[in-house]
CSV table of C-alpha atoms in Angstrom, one decimal:
chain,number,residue,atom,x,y,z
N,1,UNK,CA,27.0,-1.8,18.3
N,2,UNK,CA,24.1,-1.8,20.8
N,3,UNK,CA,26.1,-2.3,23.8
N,4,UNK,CA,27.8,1.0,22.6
N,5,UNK,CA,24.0,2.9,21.8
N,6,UNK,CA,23.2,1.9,25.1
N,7,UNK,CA,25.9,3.0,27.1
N,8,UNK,CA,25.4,6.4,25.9
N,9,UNK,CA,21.9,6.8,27.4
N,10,UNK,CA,21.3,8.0,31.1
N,11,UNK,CA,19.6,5.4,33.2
N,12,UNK,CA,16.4,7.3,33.6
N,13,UNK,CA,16.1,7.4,29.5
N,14,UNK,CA,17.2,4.0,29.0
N,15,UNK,CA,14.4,2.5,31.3
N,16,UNK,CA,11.8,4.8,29.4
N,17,UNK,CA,13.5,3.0,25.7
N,18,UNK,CA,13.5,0.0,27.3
N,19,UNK,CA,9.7,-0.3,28.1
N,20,UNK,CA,9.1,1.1,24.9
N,21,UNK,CA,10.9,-2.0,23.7
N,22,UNK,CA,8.9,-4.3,25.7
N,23,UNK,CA,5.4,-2.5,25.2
N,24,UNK,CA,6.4,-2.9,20.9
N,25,UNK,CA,7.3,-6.6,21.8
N,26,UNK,CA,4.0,-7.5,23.1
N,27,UNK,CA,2.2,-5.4,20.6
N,28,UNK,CA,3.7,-7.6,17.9
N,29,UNK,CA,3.1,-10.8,20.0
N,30,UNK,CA,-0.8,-10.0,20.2
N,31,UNK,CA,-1.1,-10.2,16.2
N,32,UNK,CA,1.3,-13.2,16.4
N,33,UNK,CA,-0.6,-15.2,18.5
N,34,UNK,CA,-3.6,-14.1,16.7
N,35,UNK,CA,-3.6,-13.5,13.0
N,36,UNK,CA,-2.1,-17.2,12.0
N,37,UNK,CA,-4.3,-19.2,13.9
N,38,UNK,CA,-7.4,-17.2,12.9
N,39,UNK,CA,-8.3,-19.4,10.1
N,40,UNK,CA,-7.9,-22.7,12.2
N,41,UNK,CA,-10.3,-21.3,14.5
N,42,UNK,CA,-13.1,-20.2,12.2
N,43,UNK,CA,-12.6,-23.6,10.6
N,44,UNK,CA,-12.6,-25.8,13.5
N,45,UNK,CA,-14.4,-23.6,16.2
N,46,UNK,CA,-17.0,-21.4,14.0
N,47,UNK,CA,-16.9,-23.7,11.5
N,48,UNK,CA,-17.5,-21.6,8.3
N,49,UNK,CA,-16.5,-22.3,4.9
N,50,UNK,CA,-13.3,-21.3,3.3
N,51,UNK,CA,-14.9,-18.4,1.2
N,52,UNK,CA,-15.7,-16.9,4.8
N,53,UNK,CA,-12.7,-17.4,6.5
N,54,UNK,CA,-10.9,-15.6,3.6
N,55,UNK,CA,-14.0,-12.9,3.5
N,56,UNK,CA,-13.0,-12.6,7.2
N,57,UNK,CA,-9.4,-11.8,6.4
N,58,UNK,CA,-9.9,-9.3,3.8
N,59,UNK,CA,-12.3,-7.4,5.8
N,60,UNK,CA,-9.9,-7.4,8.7
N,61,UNK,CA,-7.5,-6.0,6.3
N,62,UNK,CA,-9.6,-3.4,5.6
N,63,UNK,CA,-11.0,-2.9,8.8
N,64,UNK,CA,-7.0,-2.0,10.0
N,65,UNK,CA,-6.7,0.3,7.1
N,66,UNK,CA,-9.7,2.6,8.5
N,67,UNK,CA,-9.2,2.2,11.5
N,68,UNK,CA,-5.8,2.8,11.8
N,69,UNK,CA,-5.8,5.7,9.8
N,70,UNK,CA,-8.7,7.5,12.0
N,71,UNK,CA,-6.9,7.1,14.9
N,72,UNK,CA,-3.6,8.3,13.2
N,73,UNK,CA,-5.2,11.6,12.0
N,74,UNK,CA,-6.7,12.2,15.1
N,75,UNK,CA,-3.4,11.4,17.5
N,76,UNK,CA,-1.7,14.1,15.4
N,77,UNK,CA,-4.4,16.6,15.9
N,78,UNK,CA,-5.0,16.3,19.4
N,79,UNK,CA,-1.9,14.5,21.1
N,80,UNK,CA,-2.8,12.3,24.0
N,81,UNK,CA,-0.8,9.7,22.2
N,82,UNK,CA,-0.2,7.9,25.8
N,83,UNK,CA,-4.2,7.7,26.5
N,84,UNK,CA,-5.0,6.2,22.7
N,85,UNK,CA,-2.2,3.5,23.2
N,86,UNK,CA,-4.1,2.9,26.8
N,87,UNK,CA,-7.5,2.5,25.2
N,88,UNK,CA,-6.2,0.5,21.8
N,89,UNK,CA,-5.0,-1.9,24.2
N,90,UNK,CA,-8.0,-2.3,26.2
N,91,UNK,CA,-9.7,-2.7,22.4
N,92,UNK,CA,-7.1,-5.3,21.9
N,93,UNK,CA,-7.6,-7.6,25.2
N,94,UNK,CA,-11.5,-7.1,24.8
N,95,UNK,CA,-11.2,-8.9,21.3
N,96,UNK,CA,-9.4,-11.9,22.7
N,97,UNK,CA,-12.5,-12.3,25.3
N,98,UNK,CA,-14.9,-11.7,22.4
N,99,UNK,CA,-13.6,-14.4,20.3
N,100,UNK,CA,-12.7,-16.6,23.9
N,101,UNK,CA,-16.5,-16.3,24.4
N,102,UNK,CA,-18.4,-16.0,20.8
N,103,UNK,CA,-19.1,-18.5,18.2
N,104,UNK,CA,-21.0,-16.4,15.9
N,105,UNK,CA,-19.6,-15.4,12.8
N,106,UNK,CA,-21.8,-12.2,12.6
N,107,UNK,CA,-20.8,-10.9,15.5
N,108,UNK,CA,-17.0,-11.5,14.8
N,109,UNK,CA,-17.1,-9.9,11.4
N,110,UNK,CA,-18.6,-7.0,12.9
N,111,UNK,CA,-17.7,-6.3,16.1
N,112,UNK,CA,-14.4,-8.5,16.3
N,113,UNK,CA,-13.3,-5.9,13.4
N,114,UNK,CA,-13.9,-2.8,15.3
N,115,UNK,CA,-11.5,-4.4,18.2
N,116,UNK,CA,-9.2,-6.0,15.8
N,117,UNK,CA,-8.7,-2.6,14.0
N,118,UNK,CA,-8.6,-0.7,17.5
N,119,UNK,CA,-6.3,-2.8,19.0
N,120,UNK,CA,-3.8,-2.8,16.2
N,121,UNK,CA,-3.7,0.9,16.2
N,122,UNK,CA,-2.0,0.4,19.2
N,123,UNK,CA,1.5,-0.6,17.0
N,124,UNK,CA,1.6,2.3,15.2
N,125,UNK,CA,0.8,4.9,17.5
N,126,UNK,CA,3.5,3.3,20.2
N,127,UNK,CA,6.3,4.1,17.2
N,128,UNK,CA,4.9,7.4,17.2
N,129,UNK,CA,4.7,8.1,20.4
N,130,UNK,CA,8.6,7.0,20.7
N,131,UNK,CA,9.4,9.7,17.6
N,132,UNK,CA,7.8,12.6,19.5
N,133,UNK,CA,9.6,11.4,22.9
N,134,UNK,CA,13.0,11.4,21.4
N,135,UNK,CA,12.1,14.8,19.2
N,136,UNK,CA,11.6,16.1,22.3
N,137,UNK,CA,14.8,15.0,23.7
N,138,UNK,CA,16.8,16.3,20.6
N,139,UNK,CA,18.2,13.1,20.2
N,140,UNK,CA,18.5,10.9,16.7
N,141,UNK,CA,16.0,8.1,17.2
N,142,UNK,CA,16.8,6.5,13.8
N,143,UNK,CA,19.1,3.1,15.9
N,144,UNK,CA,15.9,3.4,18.4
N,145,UNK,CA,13.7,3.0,15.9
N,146,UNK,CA,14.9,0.6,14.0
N,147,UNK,CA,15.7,-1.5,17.2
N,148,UNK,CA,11.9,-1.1,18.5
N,149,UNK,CA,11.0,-2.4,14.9
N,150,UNK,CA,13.1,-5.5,15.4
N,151,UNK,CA,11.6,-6.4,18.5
N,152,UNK,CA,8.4,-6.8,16.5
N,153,UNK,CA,10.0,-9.1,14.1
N,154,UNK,CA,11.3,-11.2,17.1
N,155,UNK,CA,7.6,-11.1,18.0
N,156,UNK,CA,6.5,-12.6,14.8
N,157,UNK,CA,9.9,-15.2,15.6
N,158,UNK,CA,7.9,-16.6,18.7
N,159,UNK,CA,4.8,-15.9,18.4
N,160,UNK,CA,3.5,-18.1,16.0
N,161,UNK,CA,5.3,-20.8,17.6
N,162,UNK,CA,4.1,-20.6,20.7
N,163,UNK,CA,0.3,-20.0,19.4
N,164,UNK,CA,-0.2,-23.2,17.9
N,165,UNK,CA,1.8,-24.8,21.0
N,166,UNK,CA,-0.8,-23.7,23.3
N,167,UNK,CA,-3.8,-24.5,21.2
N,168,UNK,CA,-2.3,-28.1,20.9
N,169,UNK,CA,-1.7,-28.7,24.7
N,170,UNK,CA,-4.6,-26.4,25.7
N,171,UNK,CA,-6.6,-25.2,23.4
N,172,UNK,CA,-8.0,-22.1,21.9
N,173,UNK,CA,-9.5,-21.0,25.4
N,174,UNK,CA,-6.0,-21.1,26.5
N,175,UNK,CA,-4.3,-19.0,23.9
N,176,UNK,CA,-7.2,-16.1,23.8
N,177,UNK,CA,-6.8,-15.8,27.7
N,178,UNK,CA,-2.9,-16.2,27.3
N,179,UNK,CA,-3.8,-13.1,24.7
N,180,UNK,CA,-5.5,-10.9,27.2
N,181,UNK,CA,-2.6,-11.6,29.5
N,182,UNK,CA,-0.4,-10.1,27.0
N,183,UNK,CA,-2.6,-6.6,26.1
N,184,UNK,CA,-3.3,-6.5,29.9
N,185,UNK,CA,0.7,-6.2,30.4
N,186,UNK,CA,0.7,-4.2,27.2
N,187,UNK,CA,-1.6,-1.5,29.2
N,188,UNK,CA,0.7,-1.5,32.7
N,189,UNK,CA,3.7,-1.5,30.9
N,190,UNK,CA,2.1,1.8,29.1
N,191,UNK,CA,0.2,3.2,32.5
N,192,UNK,CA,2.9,3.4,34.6
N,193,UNK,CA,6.5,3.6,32.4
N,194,UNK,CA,5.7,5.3,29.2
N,195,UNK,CA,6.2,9.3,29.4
N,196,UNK,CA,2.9,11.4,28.3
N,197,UNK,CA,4.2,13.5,25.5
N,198,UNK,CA,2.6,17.1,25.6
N,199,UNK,CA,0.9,17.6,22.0
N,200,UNK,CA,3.5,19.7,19.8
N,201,UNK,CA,1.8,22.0,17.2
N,202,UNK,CA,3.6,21.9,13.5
N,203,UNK,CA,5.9,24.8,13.6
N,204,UNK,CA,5.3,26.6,10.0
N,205,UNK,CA,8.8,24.9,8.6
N,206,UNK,CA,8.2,21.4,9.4
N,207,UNK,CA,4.1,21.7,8.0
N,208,UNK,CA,5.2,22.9,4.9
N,209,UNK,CA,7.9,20.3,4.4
N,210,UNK,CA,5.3,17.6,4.9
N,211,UNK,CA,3.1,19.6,2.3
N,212,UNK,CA,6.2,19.7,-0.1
N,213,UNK,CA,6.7,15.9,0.1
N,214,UNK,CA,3.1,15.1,-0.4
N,215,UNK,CA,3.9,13.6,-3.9
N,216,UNK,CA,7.2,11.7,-2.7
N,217,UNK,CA,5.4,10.1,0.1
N,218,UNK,CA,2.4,8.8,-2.2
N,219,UNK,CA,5.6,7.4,-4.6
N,220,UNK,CA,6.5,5.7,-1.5
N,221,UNK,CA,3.4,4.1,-0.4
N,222,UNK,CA,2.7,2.2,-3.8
N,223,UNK,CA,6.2,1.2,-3.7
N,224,UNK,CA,6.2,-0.2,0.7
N,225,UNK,CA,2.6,-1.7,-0.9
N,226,UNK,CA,4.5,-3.6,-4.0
N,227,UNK,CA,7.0,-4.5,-1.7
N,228,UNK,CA,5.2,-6.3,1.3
N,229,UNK,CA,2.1,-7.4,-1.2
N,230,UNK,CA,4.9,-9.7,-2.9
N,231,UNK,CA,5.8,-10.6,0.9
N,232,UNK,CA,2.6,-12.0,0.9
N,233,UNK,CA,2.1,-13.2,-2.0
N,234,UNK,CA,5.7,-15.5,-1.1
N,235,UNK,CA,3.9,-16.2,1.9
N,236,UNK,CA,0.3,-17.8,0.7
N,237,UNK,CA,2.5,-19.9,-2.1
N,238,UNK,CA,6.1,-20.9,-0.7
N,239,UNK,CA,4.3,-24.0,1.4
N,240,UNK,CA,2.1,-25.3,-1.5
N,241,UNK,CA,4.8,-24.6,-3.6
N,242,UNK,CA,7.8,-26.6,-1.8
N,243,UNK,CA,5.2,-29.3,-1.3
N,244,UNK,CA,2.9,-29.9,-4.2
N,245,UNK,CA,5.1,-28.3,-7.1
N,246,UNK,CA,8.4,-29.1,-6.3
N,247,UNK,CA,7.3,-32.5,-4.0
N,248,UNK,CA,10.1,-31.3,-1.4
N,249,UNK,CA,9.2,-31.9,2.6
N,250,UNK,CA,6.9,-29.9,3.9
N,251,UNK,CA,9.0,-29.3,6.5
N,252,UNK,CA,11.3,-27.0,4.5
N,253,UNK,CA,9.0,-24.7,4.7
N,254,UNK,CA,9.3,-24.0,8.3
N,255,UNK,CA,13.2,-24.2,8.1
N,256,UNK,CA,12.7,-21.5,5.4
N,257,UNK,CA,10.5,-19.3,7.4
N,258,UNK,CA,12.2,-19.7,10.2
N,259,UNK,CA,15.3,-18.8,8.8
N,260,UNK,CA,14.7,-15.8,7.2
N,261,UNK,CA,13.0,-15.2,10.0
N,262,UNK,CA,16.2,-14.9,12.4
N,263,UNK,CA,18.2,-13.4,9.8
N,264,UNK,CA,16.2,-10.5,9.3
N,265,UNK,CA,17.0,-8.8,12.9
N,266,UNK,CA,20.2,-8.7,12.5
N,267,UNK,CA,20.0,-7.3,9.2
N,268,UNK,CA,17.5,-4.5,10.4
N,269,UNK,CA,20.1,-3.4,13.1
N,270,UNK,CA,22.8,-3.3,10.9
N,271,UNK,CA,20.7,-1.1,8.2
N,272,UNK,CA,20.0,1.3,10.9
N,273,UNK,CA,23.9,1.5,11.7
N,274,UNK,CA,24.1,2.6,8.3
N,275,UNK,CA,22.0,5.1,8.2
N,276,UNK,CA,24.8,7.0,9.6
N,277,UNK,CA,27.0,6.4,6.7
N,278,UNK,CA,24.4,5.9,3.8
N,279,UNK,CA,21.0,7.8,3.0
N,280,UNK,CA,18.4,5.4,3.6
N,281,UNK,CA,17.1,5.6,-0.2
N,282,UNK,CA,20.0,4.0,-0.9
N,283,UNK,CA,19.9,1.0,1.8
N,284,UNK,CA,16.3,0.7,0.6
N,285,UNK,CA,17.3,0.5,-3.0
N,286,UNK,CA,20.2,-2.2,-2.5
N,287,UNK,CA,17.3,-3.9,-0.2
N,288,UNK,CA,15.0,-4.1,-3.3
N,289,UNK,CA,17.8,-5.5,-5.8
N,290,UNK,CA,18.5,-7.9,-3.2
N,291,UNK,CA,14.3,-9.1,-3.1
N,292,UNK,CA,14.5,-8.5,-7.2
N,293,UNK,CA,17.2,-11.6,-7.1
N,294,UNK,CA,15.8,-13.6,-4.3
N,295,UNK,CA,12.3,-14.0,-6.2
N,296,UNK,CA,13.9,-15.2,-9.2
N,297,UNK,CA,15.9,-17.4,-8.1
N,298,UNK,CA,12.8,-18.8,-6.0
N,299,UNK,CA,11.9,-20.1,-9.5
N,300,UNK,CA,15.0,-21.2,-10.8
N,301,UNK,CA,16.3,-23.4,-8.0
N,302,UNK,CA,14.7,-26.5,-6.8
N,303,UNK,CA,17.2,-28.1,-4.4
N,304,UNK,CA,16.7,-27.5,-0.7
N,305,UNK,CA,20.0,-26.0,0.4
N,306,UNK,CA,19.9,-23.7,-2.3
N,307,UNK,CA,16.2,-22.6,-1.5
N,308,UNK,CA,17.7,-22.4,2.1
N,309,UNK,CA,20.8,-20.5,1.2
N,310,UNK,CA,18.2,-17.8,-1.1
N,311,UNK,CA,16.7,-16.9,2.6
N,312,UNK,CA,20.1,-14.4,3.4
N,313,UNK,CA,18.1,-12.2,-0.3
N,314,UNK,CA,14.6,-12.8,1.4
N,315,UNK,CA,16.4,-11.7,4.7
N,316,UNK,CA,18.4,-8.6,3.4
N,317,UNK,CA,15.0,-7.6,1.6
N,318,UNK,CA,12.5,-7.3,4.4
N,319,UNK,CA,14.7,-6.9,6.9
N,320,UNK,CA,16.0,-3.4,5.6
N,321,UNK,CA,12.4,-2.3,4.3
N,322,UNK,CA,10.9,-3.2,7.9
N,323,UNK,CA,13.6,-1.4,9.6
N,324,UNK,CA,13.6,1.7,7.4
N,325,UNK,CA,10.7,1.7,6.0
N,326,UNK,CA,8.5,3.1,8.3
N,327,UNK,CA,11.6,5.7,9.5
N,328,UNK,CA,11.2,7.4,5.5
N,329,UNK,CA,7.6,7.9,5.8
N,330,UNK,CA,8.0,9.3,9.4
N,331,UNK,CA,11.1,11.5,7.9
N,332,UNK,CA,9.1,12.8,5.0
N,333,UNK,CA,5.8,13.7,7.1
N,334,UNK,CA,7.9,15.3,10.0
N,335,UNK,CA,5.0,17.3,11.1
N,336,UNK,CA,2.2,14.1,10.9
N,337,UNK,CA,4.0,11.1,12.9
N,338,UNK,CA,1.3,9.2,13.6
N,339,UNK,CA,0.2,9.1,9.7
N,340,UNK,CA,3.6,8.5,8.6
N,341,UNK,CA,3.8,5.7,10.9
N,342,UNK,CA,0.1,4.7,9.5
N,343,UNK,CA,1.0,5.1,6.0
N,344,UNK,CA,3.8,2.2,5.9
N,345,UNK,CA,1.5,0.3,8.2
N,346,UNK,CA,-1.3,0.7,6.0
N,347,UNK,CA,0.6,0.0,2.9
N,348,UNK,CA,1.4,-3.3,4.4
N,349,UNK,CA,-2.3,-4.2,5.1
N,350,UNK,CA,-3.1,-2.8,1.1
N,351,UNK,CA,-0.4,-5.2,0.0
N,352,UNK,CA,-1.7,-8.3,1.7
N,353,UNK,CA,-5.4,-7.6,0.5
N,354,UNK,CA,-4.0,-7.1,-3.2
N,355,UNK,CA,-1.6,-10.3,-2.7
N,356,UNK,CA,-4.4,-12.6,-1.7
N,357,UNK,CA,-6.1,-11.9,-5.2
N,358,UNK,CA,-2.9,-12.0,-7.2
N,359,UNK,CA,-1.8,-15.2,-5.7
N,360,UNK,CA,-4.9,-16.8,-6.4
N,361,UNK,CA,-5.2,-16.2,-10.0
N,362,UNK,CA,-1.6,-16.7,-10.9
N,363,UNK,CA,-1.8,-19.9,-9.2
N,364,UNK,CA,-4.8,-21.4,-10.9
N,365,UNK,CA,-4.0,-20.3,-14.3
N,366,UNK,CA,-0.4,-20.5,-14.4
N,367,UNK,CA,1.6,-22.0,-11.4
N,368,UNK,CA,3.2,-21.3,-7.9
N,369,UNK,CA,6.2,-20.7,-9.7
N,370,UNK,CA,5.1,-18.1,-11.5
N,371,UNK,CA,4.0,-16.1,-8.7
N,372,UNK,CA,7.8,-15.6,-7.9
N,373,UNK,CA,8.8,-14.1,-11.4
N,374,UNK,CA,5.8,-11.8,-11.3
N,375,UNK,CA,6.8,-10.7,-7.7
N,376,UNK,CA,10.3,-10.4,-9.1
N,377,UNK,CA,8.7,-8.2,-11.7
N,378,UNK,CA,7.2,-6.2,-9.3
N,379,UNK,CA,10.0,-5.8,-6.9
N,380,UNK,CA,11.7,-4.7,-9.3
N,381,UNK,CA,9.2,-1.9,-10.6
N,382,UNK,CA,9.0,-0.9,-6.9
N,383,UNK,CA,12.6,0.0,-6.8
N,384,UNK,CA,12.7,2.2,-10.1
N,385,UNK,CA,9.8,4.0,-8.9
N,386,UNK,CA,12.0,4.4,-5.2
N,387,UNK,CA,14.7,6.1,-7.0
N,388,UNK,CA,12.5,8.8,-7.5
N,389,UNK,CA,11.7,9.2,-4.3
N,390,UNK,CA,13.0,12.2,-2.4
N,391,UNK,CA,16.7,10.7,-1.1
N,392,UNK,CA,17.1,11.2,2.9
């Protein structure tokens, strides 16, 4: 399937997809290498209490939302698309040196947020910069797409992995200049292979079908923010739950991870092959049934193979919404790109600061278990609302 998409690009085009590609990869692999091992280091290196290090997170959370969105609604006014990835970057490897250098929780809160947000701005606007480039081109960037998306998931595949390896043998001096490394190649990679789009106004057809789908796409973020908040909510629980509710090894957890992990870029390729057979509402909708099921049966099986073999649901469920996702906001905002690309983003950041609070409660008045029938619940919610959502 991909040897056949890539035959059927000239040499000159495929080397511009393929950095785009790379540029997504290393993106991805910034926030990998960063966003797990935060807390370890304000713990261990800052040496805050827990109340600050999950302060820390929510205000990072927020901090994307804003920030993102700013540079989203700008991008799509102005162009220079190109010139913001360049400078989102620069953003990005300046935070690594920030926290490589400070210790001060004052300044990271504040400052580190404004790079942190900056520099993730950077994902976003490189998926819109792609949409414009194969607009331009006249070309259906719907496999492109959804194969840029999958190299962030491979991202998020080794980059944790390879963060806490580092820090182990090294330390976190190490990993933040190993970091900078990474945006530094981010900016290159940009610089000198990346095509500088020229700004297209919205022609009168395409503004006014954005305007018309105003209402669908707000349907669609609270759905994308019901979906990946119970993403995260399965997330913060699954470990303590394996471990201290169901008394399994801890190391299941990572096996689980891990294999859901894998499974879902395979999945998110073959969604986007489908998209030539099936609308993507549709794909989206089977997705959610498929989560619906998964989260259930999180709570009705204890034994490890069948926890293990309930990965292929977890698998089929973000795999198709991270692959597609995105894509349907971008398709129903044709003449806003960079805040369609923004929105699903967002909604993912909205999810994980709602998740924290839900898992939280649920947990200490009821159990872990029970977070996976309420995300079953809301899963399930998500996906009625989704079927009335404009089909494409």
């Amino acid at each position: 399937m991909l040897t056949t998409y890539w035959r059927q690009l000239r040499s000159a085009q495929a080397s511009v997809l393929l950095s785009f590609m790379t540029l997504t990869f290393f993106t991805g692999l910034g926030g990998a290498l960063f966003i797990p091992t935060l807390s370890l280091f304000l713990t261990t290196e800052v040496h805050v209490e827990p109340f600050a290090v999950g302060l820390f997170y929510t205000f990072n959370a927020i901090g994307g939302i804003v920030f993102t969105q700013l540079v989203a609604r700008y991008s799509d006014k102005y162009g220079q698309r190109k010139r913001i990835i360049l400078i989102c970057l620069l953003m990005g490897a300046l935070n690594c040196l920030l926290f490589d250098w400070c210790r001060s929780y004052l300044i990271l809160i504040t400052i580190g947020i404004v790079l942190l947000g900056m520099g993730a701005s950077a994902m976003p606007q490189s998926f819109a910069l792609a949409r414009d480039y194969k607009d331009q081109s006249k070309e259906r960037s719907m496999m492109f797409t959804t194969i840029m998306r999958a190299q962030l998931s491979l991202a998020w595949v080794v980059g944790p992995a390879i963060a806490f390896a580092l820090i182990t043998a090294y330390g976190f001096h190490t990993l933040f200049l190993f970091g900078t490394a990474v945006y530094v190649l981010g900016f290159f990679i940009t610089l000198l292979k990346l095509p500088d789009v020229a700004h297209q106004p919205s022609n009168v057809n395409s503004h006014e079908q954005s305007k018309k789908n105003r209402g669908d796409i707000y349907k669609l973020f609270v759905c994308s923010t019901l979906m990946w908040g119970c993403n995260s909510m399965y997330i913060i629980s699954m470990p303590l739950y394996v471990s201290h509710q169901l008394h399994l090894p801890q190391e299941l957890a990572g096996w689980m991870m891990g294999m859901a992990a894998a499974l879902e870029i395979p999945i998110m390729l073959i969604a986007g092959y489908l998209t030539k057979y099936w609308k993507m509402r549709s794909l989206l909708i089977a997705s959610g049934v498929a989560g619906t099921l998964f989260y259930l049966g999180m709570n009705w099986f204890d034994s490890p193979h069948m926890l293990l073999a309930l990965q292929l649901g977890n698998a089929a469920f973000i795999g198709v919404l991270g692959g597609l996702g995105m894509i349907y906001f971008q398709e129903l905002l044709p003449s806003q790109t960079g805040q369609a690309t923004t929105l699903f983003t967002n909604s993912i950041y909205t999810g994980s600061v709602i998740a924290g609070a839900c898992a939280g409660v649920i947990a200490q008045y009821l159990s872990y278990g029970a977070i996976f029938i309420v995300s079953g619940c809301f899963v399930a919610l998500a996906t009625l609302l989704l079927t009335q959502v404009k089909p494409i």
